[in-house]
Tab-separated table of N, CA and C in Angstrom:
chain	number	residue	atom	x	y	z
A	1	ALA	N	-16.310	-3.842	1.302
A	1	ALA	CA	-15.864	-4.688	2.408
A	1	ALA	C	-14.884	-3.912	3.268
A	2	LEU	N	-13.987	-3.154	2.658
A	2	LEU	CA	-13.027	-2.422	3.465
A	2	LEU	C	-13.728	-1.426	4.463
A	3	LEU	N	-14.743	-0.703	3.924
A	3	LEU	CA	-15.474	0.266	4.785
A	3	LEU	C	-16.187	-0.430	5.935
A	4	CYS	N	-16.854	-1.580	5.655
A	4	CYS	CA	-17.476	-2.349	6.721
A	4	CYS	C	-16.458	-2.810	7.775
A	5	PHE	N	-15.293	-3.347	7.346
A	5	PHE	CA	-14.303	-3.769	8.242
A	5	PHE	C	-13.761	-2.587	9.088
A	6	ALA	N	-13.533	-1.445	8.445
A	6	ALA	CA	-13.026	-0.278	9.141
A	6	ALA	C	-13.967	0.219	10.152
A	7	THR	N	-15.298	0.281	9.808
A	7	THR	CA	-16.309	0.714	10.679
A	7	THR	C	-16.481	-0.254	11.881
A	8	ALA	N	-16.541	-1.510	11.607
A	8	ALA	CA	-16.701	-2.503	12.618
A	8	ALA	C	-15.560	-2.581	13.644
A	9	MET	N	-14.322	-2.374	13.077
A	9	MET	CA	-13.137	-2.471	13.947
A	9	MET	C	-12.608	-1.171	14.511
A	10	GLN	N	-13.280	-0.108	14.197
A	10	GLN	CA	-12.796	1.213	14.644
A	10	GLN	C	-12.518	1.280	16.165
A	11	SER	N	-13.363	0.744	16.956
A	11	SER	CA	-13.225	0.844	18.420
A	11	SER	C	-12.750	-0.442	19.049
A	12	VAL	N	-12.313	-1.407	18.329
A	12	VAL	CA	-11.894	-2.675	18.841
A	12	VAL	C	-10.410	-2.552	19.186
A	13	SER	N	-10.008	-2.972	20.413
A	13	SER	CA	-8.614	-3.030	20.802
A	13	SER	C	-8.406	-4.288	21.652
A	14	ALA	N	-7.290	-4.880	21.641
A	14	ALA	CA	-7.010	-6.026	22.420
A	14	ALA	C	-5.545	-5.984	22.785
A	15	SER	N	-5.266	-6.655	23.886
A	15	SER	CA	-3.844	-6.691	24.290
A	15	SER	C	-3.505	-8.253	24.284
A	16	VAL	N	-2.397	-8.572	23.592
A	16	VAL	CA	-2.083	-9.962	23.473
A	16	VAL	C	-1.446	-10.477	24.730
A	17	ASN	N	-1.476	-11.734	25.061
A	17	ASN	CA	-1.067	-12.284	26.323
A	17	ASN	C	0.484	-12.280	26.403
A	18	SER	N	0.976	-12.427	27.567
A	18	SER	CA	2.454	-12.278	27.746
A	18	SER	C	3.296	-13.359	27.068
A	19	SER	N	2.852	-14.487	26.901
A	19	SER	CA	3.618	-15.518	26.192
A	19	SER	C	3.787	-15.137	24.703
A	20	VAL	N	2.728	-14.587	24.148
A	20	VAL	CA	2.766	-14.188	22.790
A	20	VAL	C	3.644	-12.949	22.677
A	21	ILE	N	3.587	-11.992	23.668
A	21	ILE	CA	4.383	-10.823	23.657
A	21	ILE	C	5.821	-11.264	23.611
A	22	ASP	N	6.248	-12.234	24.498
A	22	ASP	CA	7.619	-12.654	24.552
A	22	ASP	C	8.064	-13.266	23.211
A	23	GLU	N	7.156	-14.096	22.595
A	23	GLU	CA	7.457	-14.715	21.280
A	23	GLU	C	7.623	-13.625	20.173
A	24	VAL	N	6.798	-12.626	20.191
A	24	VAL	CA	6.868	-11.589	19.149
A	24	VAL	C	8.119	-10.762	19.362
A	25	ARG	N	8.524	-10.502	20.636
A	25	ARG	CA	9.731	-9.757	20.868
A	25	ARG	C	11.023	-10.634	20.416
A	26	GLU	N	11.030	-11.865	20.694
A	26	GLU	CA	12.082	-12.725	20.252
A	26	GLU	C	12.155	-12.730	18.812
A	27	LEU	N	11.067	-12.885	18.121
A	27	LEU	CA	11.065	-12.893	16.628
A	27	LEU	C	11.488	-11.493	16.082
A	28	GLU	N	11.145	-10.448	16.716
A	28	GLU	CA	11.523	-9.146	16.273
A	28	GLU	C	13.059	-9.002	16.338
A	29	LYS	N	13.700	-9.603	17.284
A	29	LYS	CA	15.132	-9.578	17.374
A	29	LYS	C	15.835	-10.256	16.181
A	30	LEU	N	15.129	-11.184	15.606
A	30	LEU	CA	15.688	-11.849	14.422
A	30	LEU	C	15.568	-11.132	13.126
A	31	LYS	N	14.769	-10.019	13.097
A	31	LYS	CA	14.549	-9.345	11.878
A	31	LYS	C	15.871	-8.537	11.477
A	32	MET	N	15.989	-8.335	10.165
A	32	MET	CA	17.143	-7.602	9.698
A	32	MET	C	16.977	-6.152	10.073
A	33	LYS	N	18.074	-5.480	10.401
A	33	LYS	CA	18.099	-4.117	10.765
A	33	LYS	C	17.812	-3.214	9.535
A	34	PRO	N	17.096	-2.105	9.654
A	34	PRO	CA	16.762	-1.215	8.461
A	34	PRO	C	18.003	-0.579	8.027
A	35	ALA	N	18.009	-0.279	6.687
A	35	ALA	CA	19.086	0.515	6.177
A	35	ALA	C	19.133	1.884	6.769
A	36	PRO	N	20.316	2.590	6.730
A	36	PRO	CA	20.463	3.921	7.355
A	36	PRO	C	19.397	4.970	6.850
A	37	ALA	N	19.062	4.904	5.615
A	37	ALA	CA	18.117	5.832	5.037
A	37	ALA	C	16.726	5.602	5.718
A	38	GLU	N	16.407	4.311	5.875
A	38	GLU	CA	15.106	3.938	6.460
A	38	GLU	C	15.105	4.402	7.965
A	39	THR	N	16.223	4.244	8.637
A	39	THR	CA	16.317	4.642	9.997
A	39	THR	C	16.025	6.113	10.194
A	40	ALA	N	16.607	6.903	9.304
A	40	ALA	CA	16.371	8.346	9.403
A	40	ALA	C	14.933	8.659	9.206
A	41	ALA	N	14.253	8.089	8.219
A	41	ALA	CA	12.833	8.358	8.024
A	41	ALA	C	12.008	7.933	9.231
A	42	LYS	N	12.385	6.865	9.823
A	42	LYS	CA	11.588	6.336	10.936
A	42	LYS	C	11.691	7.085	12.147
A	43	ASN	N	12.728	8.047	12.265
A	43	ASN	CA	12.934	8.793	13.496
A	43	ASN	C	12.063	10.075	13.531
A	44	ALA	N	11.440	10.507	12.358
A	44	ALA	CA	10.696	11.680	12.288
A	44	ALA	C	9.278	11.454	12.865
A	45	PRO	N	8.721	12.385	13.626
A	45	PRO	CA	7.403	12.223	14.102
A	45	PRO	C	6.374	12.235	12.955
A	46	LEU	N	5.339	11.447	13.157
A	46	LEU	CA	4.303	11.305	12.060
A	46	LEU	C	3.089	12.207	12.484
A	47	PRO	N	2.790	13.279	11.663
A	47	PRO	CA	1.667	14.130	12.018
A	47	PRO	C	0.340	13.401	11.620
A	48	LEU	N	-0.656	13.579	12.493
A	48	LEU	CA	-2.017	13.009	12.239
A	48	LEU	C	-2.950	14.135	11.788
A	49	SER	N	-4.078	13.737	11.275
A	49	SER	CA	-5.061	14.783	10.775
A	49	SER	C	-5.635	15.628	11.843
A	50	ASN	N	-5.533	15.227	13.118
A	50	ASN	CA	-6.121	16.019	14.175
A	50	ASN	C	-5.070	17.026	14.826
A	51	GLY	N	-3.920	17.023	14.238
A	51	GLY	CA	-2.824	17.871	14.727
A	51	GLY	C	-1.866	17.220	15.757
A	52	GLN	N	-2.234	16.000	16.206
A	52	GLN	CA	-1.298	15.309	17.105
A	52	GLN	C	-0.184	14.633	16.241
A	53	GLN	N	0.823	14.132	16.945
A	53	GLN	CA	1.901	13.450	16.285
A	53	GLN	C	2.175	12.169	17.006
A	54	ILE	N	2.654	11.209	16.334
A	54	ILE	CA	3.030	9.950	16.965
A	54	ILE	C	4.511	9.698	16.607
A	55	ASP	N	5.139	8.874	17.431
A	55	ASP	CA	6.470	8.445	17.183
A	55	ASP	C	6.409	7.062	16.471
A	56	PRO	N	6.763	7.035	15.183
A	56	PRO	CA	6.579	5.792	14.439
A	56	PRO	C	7.348	4.590	15.033
A	57	ALA	N	8.474	4.838	15.771
A	57	ALA	CA	9.276	3.815	16.383
A	57	ALA	C	8.517	3.110	17.460
A	58	GLU	N	7.435	3.631	17.944
A	58	GLU	CA	6.609	2.981	19.031
A	58	GLU	C	5.541	2.114	18.477
A	59	TRP	N	5.477	1.954	17.123
A	59	TRP	CA	4.361	1.222	16.569
A	59	TRP	C	4.917	0.295	15.467
A	60	ASN	N	4.250	-0.804	15.262
A	60	ASN	CA	4.513	-1.774	14.195
A	60	ASN	C	3.155	-2.070	13.567
A	61	VAL	N	3.219	-2.305	12.299
A	61	VAL	CA	2.105	-2.893	11.620
A	61	VAL	C	2.515	-4.369	11.484
A	62	VAL	N	1.575	-5.257	11.989
A	62	VAL	CA	1.823	-6.706	11.881
A	62	VAL	C	0.962	-7.183	10.703
A	63	LEU	N	1.689	-7.761	9.756
A	63	LEU	CA	0.994	-8.268	8.518
A	63	LEU	C	0.916	-9.743	8.537
A	64	PHE	N	-0.200	-10.249	8.263
A	64	PHE	CA	-0.406	-11.686	8.018
A	64	PHE	C	-0.623	-11.831	6.515
A	65	MET	N	0.267	-12.560	5.836
A	65	MET	CA	0.218	-12.741	4.389
A	65	MET	C	0.444	-14.108	4.048
A	66	ALA	N	0.333	-14.458	2.704
A	66	ALA	CA	0.673	-15.764	2.189
A	66	ALA	C	1.273	-15.538	0.808
A	67	SER	N	2.330	-16.336	0.448
A	67	SER	CA	3.026	-16.110	-0.775
A	67	SER	C	2.142	-16.369	-1.992
A	68	ASP	N	1.138	-17.296	-1.754
A	68	ASP	CA	0.224	-17.638	-2.905
A	68	ASP	C	-1.032	-16.860	-2.938
A	69	CYS	N	-1.184	-15.720	-2.147
A	69	CYS	CA	-2.307	-14.945	-2.123
A	69	CYS	C	-2.252	-13.790	-3.194
A	70	SER	N	-3.248	-13.785	-4.102
A	70	SER	CA	-3.194	-12.795	-5.140
A	70	SER	C	-3.427	-11.426	-4.575
A	71	TYR	N	-4.198	-11.260	-3.524
A	71	TYR	CA	-4.484	-9.983	-2.875
A	71	TYR	C	-3.168	-9.489	-2.262
A	72	CYS	N	-2.467	-10.380	-1.612
A	72	CYS	CA	-1.119	-10.025	-1.012
A	72	CYS	C	-0.169	-9.538	-2.000
A	73	LYS	N	-0.212	-10.134	-3.148
A	73	LYS	CA	0.782	-9.728	-4.212
A	73	LYS	C	0.531	-8.284	-4.661
A	74	ARG	N	-0.709	-7.877	-4.535
A	74	ARG	CA	-0.995	-6.423	-4.855
A	74	ARG	C	-0.814	-5.591	-3.656
A	75	PHE	N	-1.293	-6.013	-2.451
A	75	PHE	CA	-1.345	-5.225	-1.241
A	75	PHE	C	0.043	-5.009	-0.633
A	76	ASP	N	0.917	-6.077	-0.557
A	76	ASP	CA	2.218	-5.958	0.132
A	76	ASP	C	3.086	-4.874	-0.363
A	77	PRO	N	3.293	-4.668	-1.684
A	77	PRO	CA	4.171	-3.600	-2.131
A	77	PRO	C	3.566	-2.167	-1.722
A	78	VAL	N	2.248	-2.165	-1.795
A	78	VAL	CA	1.622	-0.821	-1.426
A	78	VAL	C	1.787	-0.543	0.090
A	79	LEU	N	1.628	-1.573	0.927
A	79	LEU	CA	1.823	-1.436	2.341
A	79	LEU	C	3.349	-1.082	2.672
A	80	LYS	N	4.174	-1.692	1.942
A	80	LYS	CA	5.637	-1.380	2.140
A	80	LYS	C	5.924	0.121	1.807
A	81	LYS	N	5.338	0.581	0.757
A	81	LYS	CA	5.432	1.974	0.320
A	81	LYS	C	4.908	2.939	1.438
A	82	VAL	N	3.770	2.618	2.038
A	82	VAL	CA	3.226	3.349	3.071
A	82	VAL	C	4.150	3.326	4.319
A	83	SER	N	4.795	2.212	4.585
A	83	SER	CA	5.755	2.143	5.645
A	83	SER	C	6.952	3.031	5.408
A	84	GLU	N	7.437	3.046	4.176
A	84	GLU	CA	8.557	3.897	3.850
A	84	GLU	C	8.156	5.421	4.000
A	85	ASN	N	6.923	5.775	3.653
A	85	ASN	CA	6.457	7.140	3.798
A	85	ASN	C	6.251	7.563	5.228
A	86	THR	N	5.753	6.706	6.044
A	86	THR	CA	5.321	6.982	7.389
A	86	THR	C	6.419	6.735	8.486
A	87	GLY	N	7.325	5.828	8.164
A	87	GLY	CA	8.315	5.420	9.164
A	87	GLY	C	7.751	4.279	10.101
A	88	VAL	N	6.542	3.858	9.884
A	88	VAL	CA	6.052	2.759	10.738
A	88	VAL	C	6.560	1.434	10.198
A	89	ASN	N	7.194	0.682	11.053
A	89	ASN	CA	7.828	-0.626	10.614
A	89	ASN	C	6.738	-1.674	10.419
A	90	ILE	N	7.041	-2.611	9.526
A	90	ILE	CA	6.122	-3.775	9.282
A	90	ILE	C	6.824	-5.021	9.777
A	91	PHE	N	6.077	-5.835	10.525
A	91	PHE	CA	6.494	-7.154	10.903
A	91	PHE	C	5.621	-8.146	10.261
A	92	ALA	N	6.209	-8.893	9.294
A	92	ALA	CA	5.444	-9.761	8.406
A	92	ALA	C	5.478	-11.193	8.882
A	93	TYR	N	4.275	-11.812	8.975
A	93	TYR	CA	4.088	-13.238	9.190
A	93	TYR	C	3.485	-13.854	8.000
A	94	THR	N	3.901	-15.045	7.650
A	94	THR	CA	3.346	-15.805	6.524
A	94	THR	C	2.488	-16.971	7.035
A	95	LEU	N	1.283	-17.085	6.560
A	95	LEU	CA	0.410	-18.096	6.987
A	95	LEU	C	0.663	-19.380	6.232
A	96	ASN	N	1.371	-19.361	5.100
A	96	ASN	CA	1.623	-20.634	4.390
A	96	ASN	C	3.108	-21.023	4.499
A	97	ASN	N	3.777	-20.398	5.440
A	97	ASN	CA	5.225	-20.690	5.738
A	97	ASN	C	6.167	-20.292	4.666
A	98	GLU	N	5.745	-19.511	3.698
A	98	GLU	CA	6.597	-19.079	2.554
A	98	GLU	C	6.530	-17.542	2.458
A	99	PRO	N	7.620	-16.855	2.491
A	99	PRO	CA	7.673	-15.378	2.289
A	99	PRO	C	7.305	-15.110	0.846
A	100	ASP	N	7.022	-13.815	0.606
A	100	ASP	CA	6.884	-13.327	-0.853
A	100	ASP	C	8.007	-12.353	-1.211
A	101	SER	N	7.994	-11.855	-2.376
A	101	SER	CA	9.088	-11.024	-2.877
A	101	SER	C	9.112	-9.727	-2.134
A	102	THR	N	8.008	-9.161	-1.665
A	102	THR	CA	8.018	-7.938	-0.946
A	102	THR	C	8.557	-8.067	0.427
A	103	PHE	N	8.194	-9.137	1.113
A	103	PHE	CA	8.694	-9.449	2.491
A	103	PHE	C	9.422	-10.874	2.530
A	104	PRO	N	10.635	-10.789	1.916
A	104	PRO	CA	11.385	-12.056	1.941
A	104	PRO	C	11.784	-12.590	3.262
A	105	ASN	N	11.750	-11.756	4.334
A	105	ASN	CA	12.087	-12.149	5.683
A	105	ASN	C	10.868	-12.444	6.507
A	106	ALA	N	9.650	-12.605	5.938
A	106	ALA	CA	8.434	-12.928	6.639
A	106	ALA	C	8.673	-14.253	7.369
A	107	LEU	N	8.229	-14.287	8.567
A	107	LEU	CA	8.340	-15.483	9.463
A	107	LEU	C	7.107	-16.258	9.453
A	108	PRO	N	7.250	-17.640	9.451
A	108	PRO	CA	6.008	-18.446	9.637
A	108	PRO	C	5.306	-18.066	10.949
A	109	ALA	N	4.004	-17.933	10.788
A	109	ALA	CA	3.166	-17.480	11.938
A	109	ALA	C	2.893	-18.660	12.860
A	110	PRO	N	3.382	-18.564	14.109
A	110	PRO	CA	3.152	-19.645	15.096
A	110	PRO	C	1.655	-19.676	15.353
A	111	PRO	N	1.130	-20.807	15.639
A	111	PRO	CA	-0.367	-20.896	16.007
A	111	PRO	C	-0.782	-20.015	17.149
A	112	THR	N	0.164	-19.880	18.161
A	112	THR	CA	-0.232	-18.994	19.282
A	112	THR	C	-0.328	-17.584	18.948
A	113	VAL	N	0.453	-17.116	17.990
A	113	VAL	CA	0.417	-15.723	17.492
A	113	VAL	C	-0.865	-15.514	16.676
A	114	VAL	N	-1.135	-16.471	15.786
A	114	VAL	CA	-2.401	-16.372	14.966
A	114	VAL	C	-3.612	-16.324	15.905
A	115	ALA	N	-3.680	-17.233	16.893
A	115	ALA	CA	-4.763	-17.292	17.774
A	115	ALA	C	-4.932	-15.978	18.605
A	116	ALA	N	-3.765	-15.414	19.030
A	116	ALA	CA	-3.909	-14.175	19.784
A	116	ALA	C	-4.380	-12.972	18.930
A	117	PHE	N	-3.899	-12.880	17.790
A	117	PHE	CA	-4.248	-11.711	16.911
A	117	PHE	C	-5.722	-11.827	16.426
A	118	PHE	N	-6.068	-13.106	16.035
A	118	PHE	CA	-7.414	-13.272	15.467
A	118	PHE	C	-8.449	-13.635	16.530
A	119	ALA	N	-8.119	-13.574	17.764
A	119	ALA	CA	-9.073	-13.919	18.804
A	119	ALA	C	-10.310	-13.011	18.842
A	120	GLN	N	-10.189	-11.878	18.233
A	120	GLN	CA	-11.326	-10.900	18.230
A	120	GLN	C	-12.482	-11.298	17.364
A	121	GLY	N	-12.343	-12.417	16.748
A	121	GLY	CA	-13.435	-12.974	15.839
A	121	GLY	C	-13.208	-12.630	14.397
A	122	LEU	N	-12.129	-12.047	14.041
A	122	LEU	CA	-11.807	-11.776	12.635
A	122	LEU	C	-11.559	-13.084	11.974
A	123	PRO	N	-11.990	-13.276	10.703
A	123	PRO	CA	-11.599	-14.458	9.972
A	123	PRO	C	-10.116	-14.516	9.675
A	124	ILE	N	-9.472	-15.666	9.709
A	124	ILE	CA	-8.079	-15.804	9.362
A	124	ILE	C	-8.014	-15.706	7.912
A	125	ALA	N	-7.596	-14.567	7.346
A	125	ALA	CA	-7.533	-14.381	5.931
A	125	ALA	C	-6.287	-13.500	5.677
A	126	THR	N	-5.873	-13.495	4.432
A	126	THR	CA	-4.717	-12.676	4.000
A	126	THR	C	-5.148	-11.813	2.862
A	127	PRO	N	-4.552	-10.553	2.835
A	127	PRO	CA	-3.751	-9.969	3.895
A	127	PRO	C	-4.680	-9.442	5.031
A	128	THR	N	-4.115	-9.472	6.192
A	128	THR	CA	-4.687	-8.819	7.353
A	128	THR	C	-3.619	-8.145	8.139
A	129	THR	N	-3.900	-6.891	8.545
A	129	THR	CA	-2.897	-6.128	9.291
A	129	THR	C	-3.497	-5.637	10.586
A	130	PHE	N	-2.576	-5.490	11.598
A	130	PHE	CA	-2.904	-4.972	12.920
A	130	PHE	C	-1.903	-3.884	13.175
A	131	LEU	N	-2.234	-2.884	14.002
A	131	LEU	CA	-1.338	-1.877	14.524
A	131	LEU	C	-1.069	-2.198	15.936
A	132	VAL	N	0.228	-2.368	16.274
A	132	VAL	CA	0.624	-2.732	17.628
A	132	VAL	C	1.570	-1.667	18.198
A	133	ASN	N	1.262	-1.276	19.481
A	133	ASN	CA	2.159	-0.452	20.195
A	133	ASN	C	3.226	-1.278	20.776
A	134	VAL	N	4.474	-1.103	20.416
A	134	VAL	CA	5.538	-1.944	20.797
A	134	VAL	C	5.936	-1.850	22.268
A	135	LYS	N	5.526	-0.771	22.923
A	135	LYS	CA	5.756	-0.635	24.391
A	135	LYS	C	4.789	-1.310	25.208
A	136	THR	N	3.457	-1.138	24.819
A	136	THR	CA	2.339	-1.721	25.595
A	136	THR	C	1.800	-3.027	25.070
A	137	MET	N	2.134	-3.304	23.790
A	137	MET	CA	1.595	-4.453	23.031
A	137	MET	C	0.044	-4.366	22.801
A	138	ASP	N	-0.502	-3.118	22.999
A	138	ASP	CA	-1.909	-2.921	22.673
A	138	ASP	C	-2.014	-3.155	21.162
A	139	THR	N	-3.097	-3.881	20.723
A	139	THR	CA	-3.293	-4.238	19.382
A	139	THR	C	-4.539	-3.724	18.776
A	140	PHE	N	-4.475	-3.167	17.611
A	140	PHE	CA	-5.686	-2.577	17.016
A	140	PHE	C	-5.828	-3.151	15.594
A	141	PRO	N	-6.971	-3.747	15.182
A	141	PRO	CA	-7.159	-4.206	13.849
A	141	PRO	C	-7.025	-2.992	12.897
A	142	LEU	N	-6.345	-3.270	11.822
A	142	LEU	CA	-6.064	-2.214	10.866
A	142	LEU	C	-6.964	-2.431	9.553
A	143	LEU	N	-6.540	-3.403	8.804
A	143	LEU	CA	-7.179	-3.709	7.545
A	143	LEU	C	-7.241	-5.208	7.319
A	144	GLN	N	-8.246	-5.604	6.548
A	144	GLN	CA	-8.280	-6.964	6.101
A	144	GLN	C	-8.692	-6.932	4.630
A	145	GLY	N	-7.807	-7.488	3.763
A	145	GLY	CA	-8.057	-7.420	2.356
A	145	GLY	C	-7.148	-6.430	1.655
A	146	ASP	N	-7.294	-6.299	0.339
A	146	ASP	CA	-6.543	-5.391	-0.444
A	146	ASP	C	-7.021	-3.957	-0.156
A	147	ALA	N	-6.063	-2.974	-0.304
A	147	ALA	CA	-6.373	-1.566	-0.212
A	147	ALA	C	-5.377	-0.727	-0.946
A	148	THR	N	-5.820	0.462	-1.257
A	148	THR	CA	-4.940	1.411	-1.942
A	148	THR	C	-3.988	2.099	-0.935
A	149	GLN	N	-3.005	2.777	-1.478
A	149	GLN	CA	-2.091	3.507	-0.542
A	149	GLN	C	-2.864	4.568	0.246
A	150	GLN	N	-3.773	5.247	-0.355
A	150	GLN	CA	-4.580	6.288	0.314
A	150	GLN	C	-5.497	5.617	1.443
A	151	GLN	N	-6.103	4.491	1.076
A	151	GLN	CA	-6.930	3.871	2.094
A	151	GLN	C	-6.075	3.395	3.282
A	152	ILE	N	-4.941	2.838	3.042
A	152	ILE	CA	-4.058	2.426	4.166
A	152	ILE	C	-3.653	3.649	4.985
A	153	THR	N	-3.249	4.689	4.342
A	153	THR	CA	-2.825	5.841	5.028
A	153	THR	C	-3.975	6.445	5.855
A	154	ASP	N	-5.189	6.512	5.299
A	154	ASP	CA	-6.400	7.050	5.981
A	154	ASP	C	-6.652	6.203	7.186
A	155	ARG	N	-6.636	4.938	6.988
A	155	ARG	CA	-6.944	3.988	8.082
A	155	ARG	C	-5.884	4.084	9.238
A	156	LEU	N	-4.621	4.148	8.872
A	156	LEU	CA	-3.603	4.328	9.853
A	156	LEU	C	-3.917	5.665	10.712
A	157	ASP	N	-4.215	6.698	10.044
A	157	ASP	CA	-4.513	7.964	10.758
A	157	ASP	C	-5.681	7.803	11.712
A	158	THR	N	-6.754	7.140	11.275
A	158	THR	CA	-7.903	6.873	12.128
A	158	THR	C	-7.550	6.018	13.322
A	159	VAL	N	-6.841	4.891	13.144
A	159	VAL	CA	-6.477	4.052	14.161
A	159	VAL	C	-5.554	4.661	15.165
A	160	PHE	N	-4.595	5.449	14.632
A	160	PHE	CA	-3.629	6.136	15.530
A	160	PHE	C	-4.396	7.112	16.407
A	161	ILE	N	-5.350	7.926	15.908
A	161	ILE	CA	-6.125	8.821	16.701
A	161	ILE	C	-6.957	8.056	17.725
A	162	GLU	N	-7.588	7.011	17.339
A	162	GLU	CA	-8.289	6.193	18.358
A	162	GLU	C	-7.419	5.636	19.414
A	163	ALA	N	-6.214	5.118	19.057
A	163	ALA	CA	-5.251	4.600	19.989
A	163	ALA	C	-4.789	5.624	20.991
A	164	LEU	N	-4.555	6.821	20.456
A	164	LEU	CA	-4.023	7.918	21.367
A	164	LEU	C	-5.154	8.307	22.377
A	165	LYS	N	-6.439	8.276	21.871
A	165	LYS	CA	-7.583	8.584	22.760
A	165	LYS	C	-7.611	7.523	23.904
A	166	ARG	N	-7.390	6.267	23.561
A	166	ARG	CA	-7.408	5.189	24.502
A	166	ARG	C	-6.272	5.336	25.482
A	167	ILE	N	-5.166	5.619	24.966
A	167	ILE	CA	-3.922	5.754	25.870
A	167	ILE	C	-4.132	6.907	26.829
A	168	GLN	N	-4.636	8.061	26.345
A	168	GLN	CA	-4.858	9.220	27.159
A	168	GLN	C	-5.886	8.954	28.188
A	169	SER	N	-6.854	8.088	27.971
A	169	SER	CA	-7.992	7.812	28.922
A	169	SER	C	-7.563	6.817	29.955
A	170	ASP	N	-6.551	6.048	29.728
A	170	ASP	CA	-6.026	5.020	30.688
A	170	ASP	C	-5.281	5.618	31.842
């Protein structure tokens, strides 16, 4: 299922509308600031498999999770570890209005945000992740369902490369 999702979503990109952008930015301000050690890791450029580098501070992984989701209970800690290793921040939304132990600051997902992210025809399921450029708000589907650390890292690399191609062609 992961391979099918990755293949189907490899070239899909969307930009969320301005009201959702404003809402996401306001919610981002409410998040807790990272610890100093996390800040230092997030400042380092992230090398990609094609030799390019990205600035992790320009990207967020947006996670849709639910506290009662068994897949989220396995996936969330793994995603958090990938975030710590790459410096890419995670912005967590909960679809059942309750955070989990990995993301205790997860915010309830407003219907407008859910509609904007899942407008591409993806089923509303947990866990689902999107990669978002925080400057342009360009949004790229990342993963849906449980994945290993290596699968998440590989998929991030693929999506970053595709995103950079798209940015350079614009």
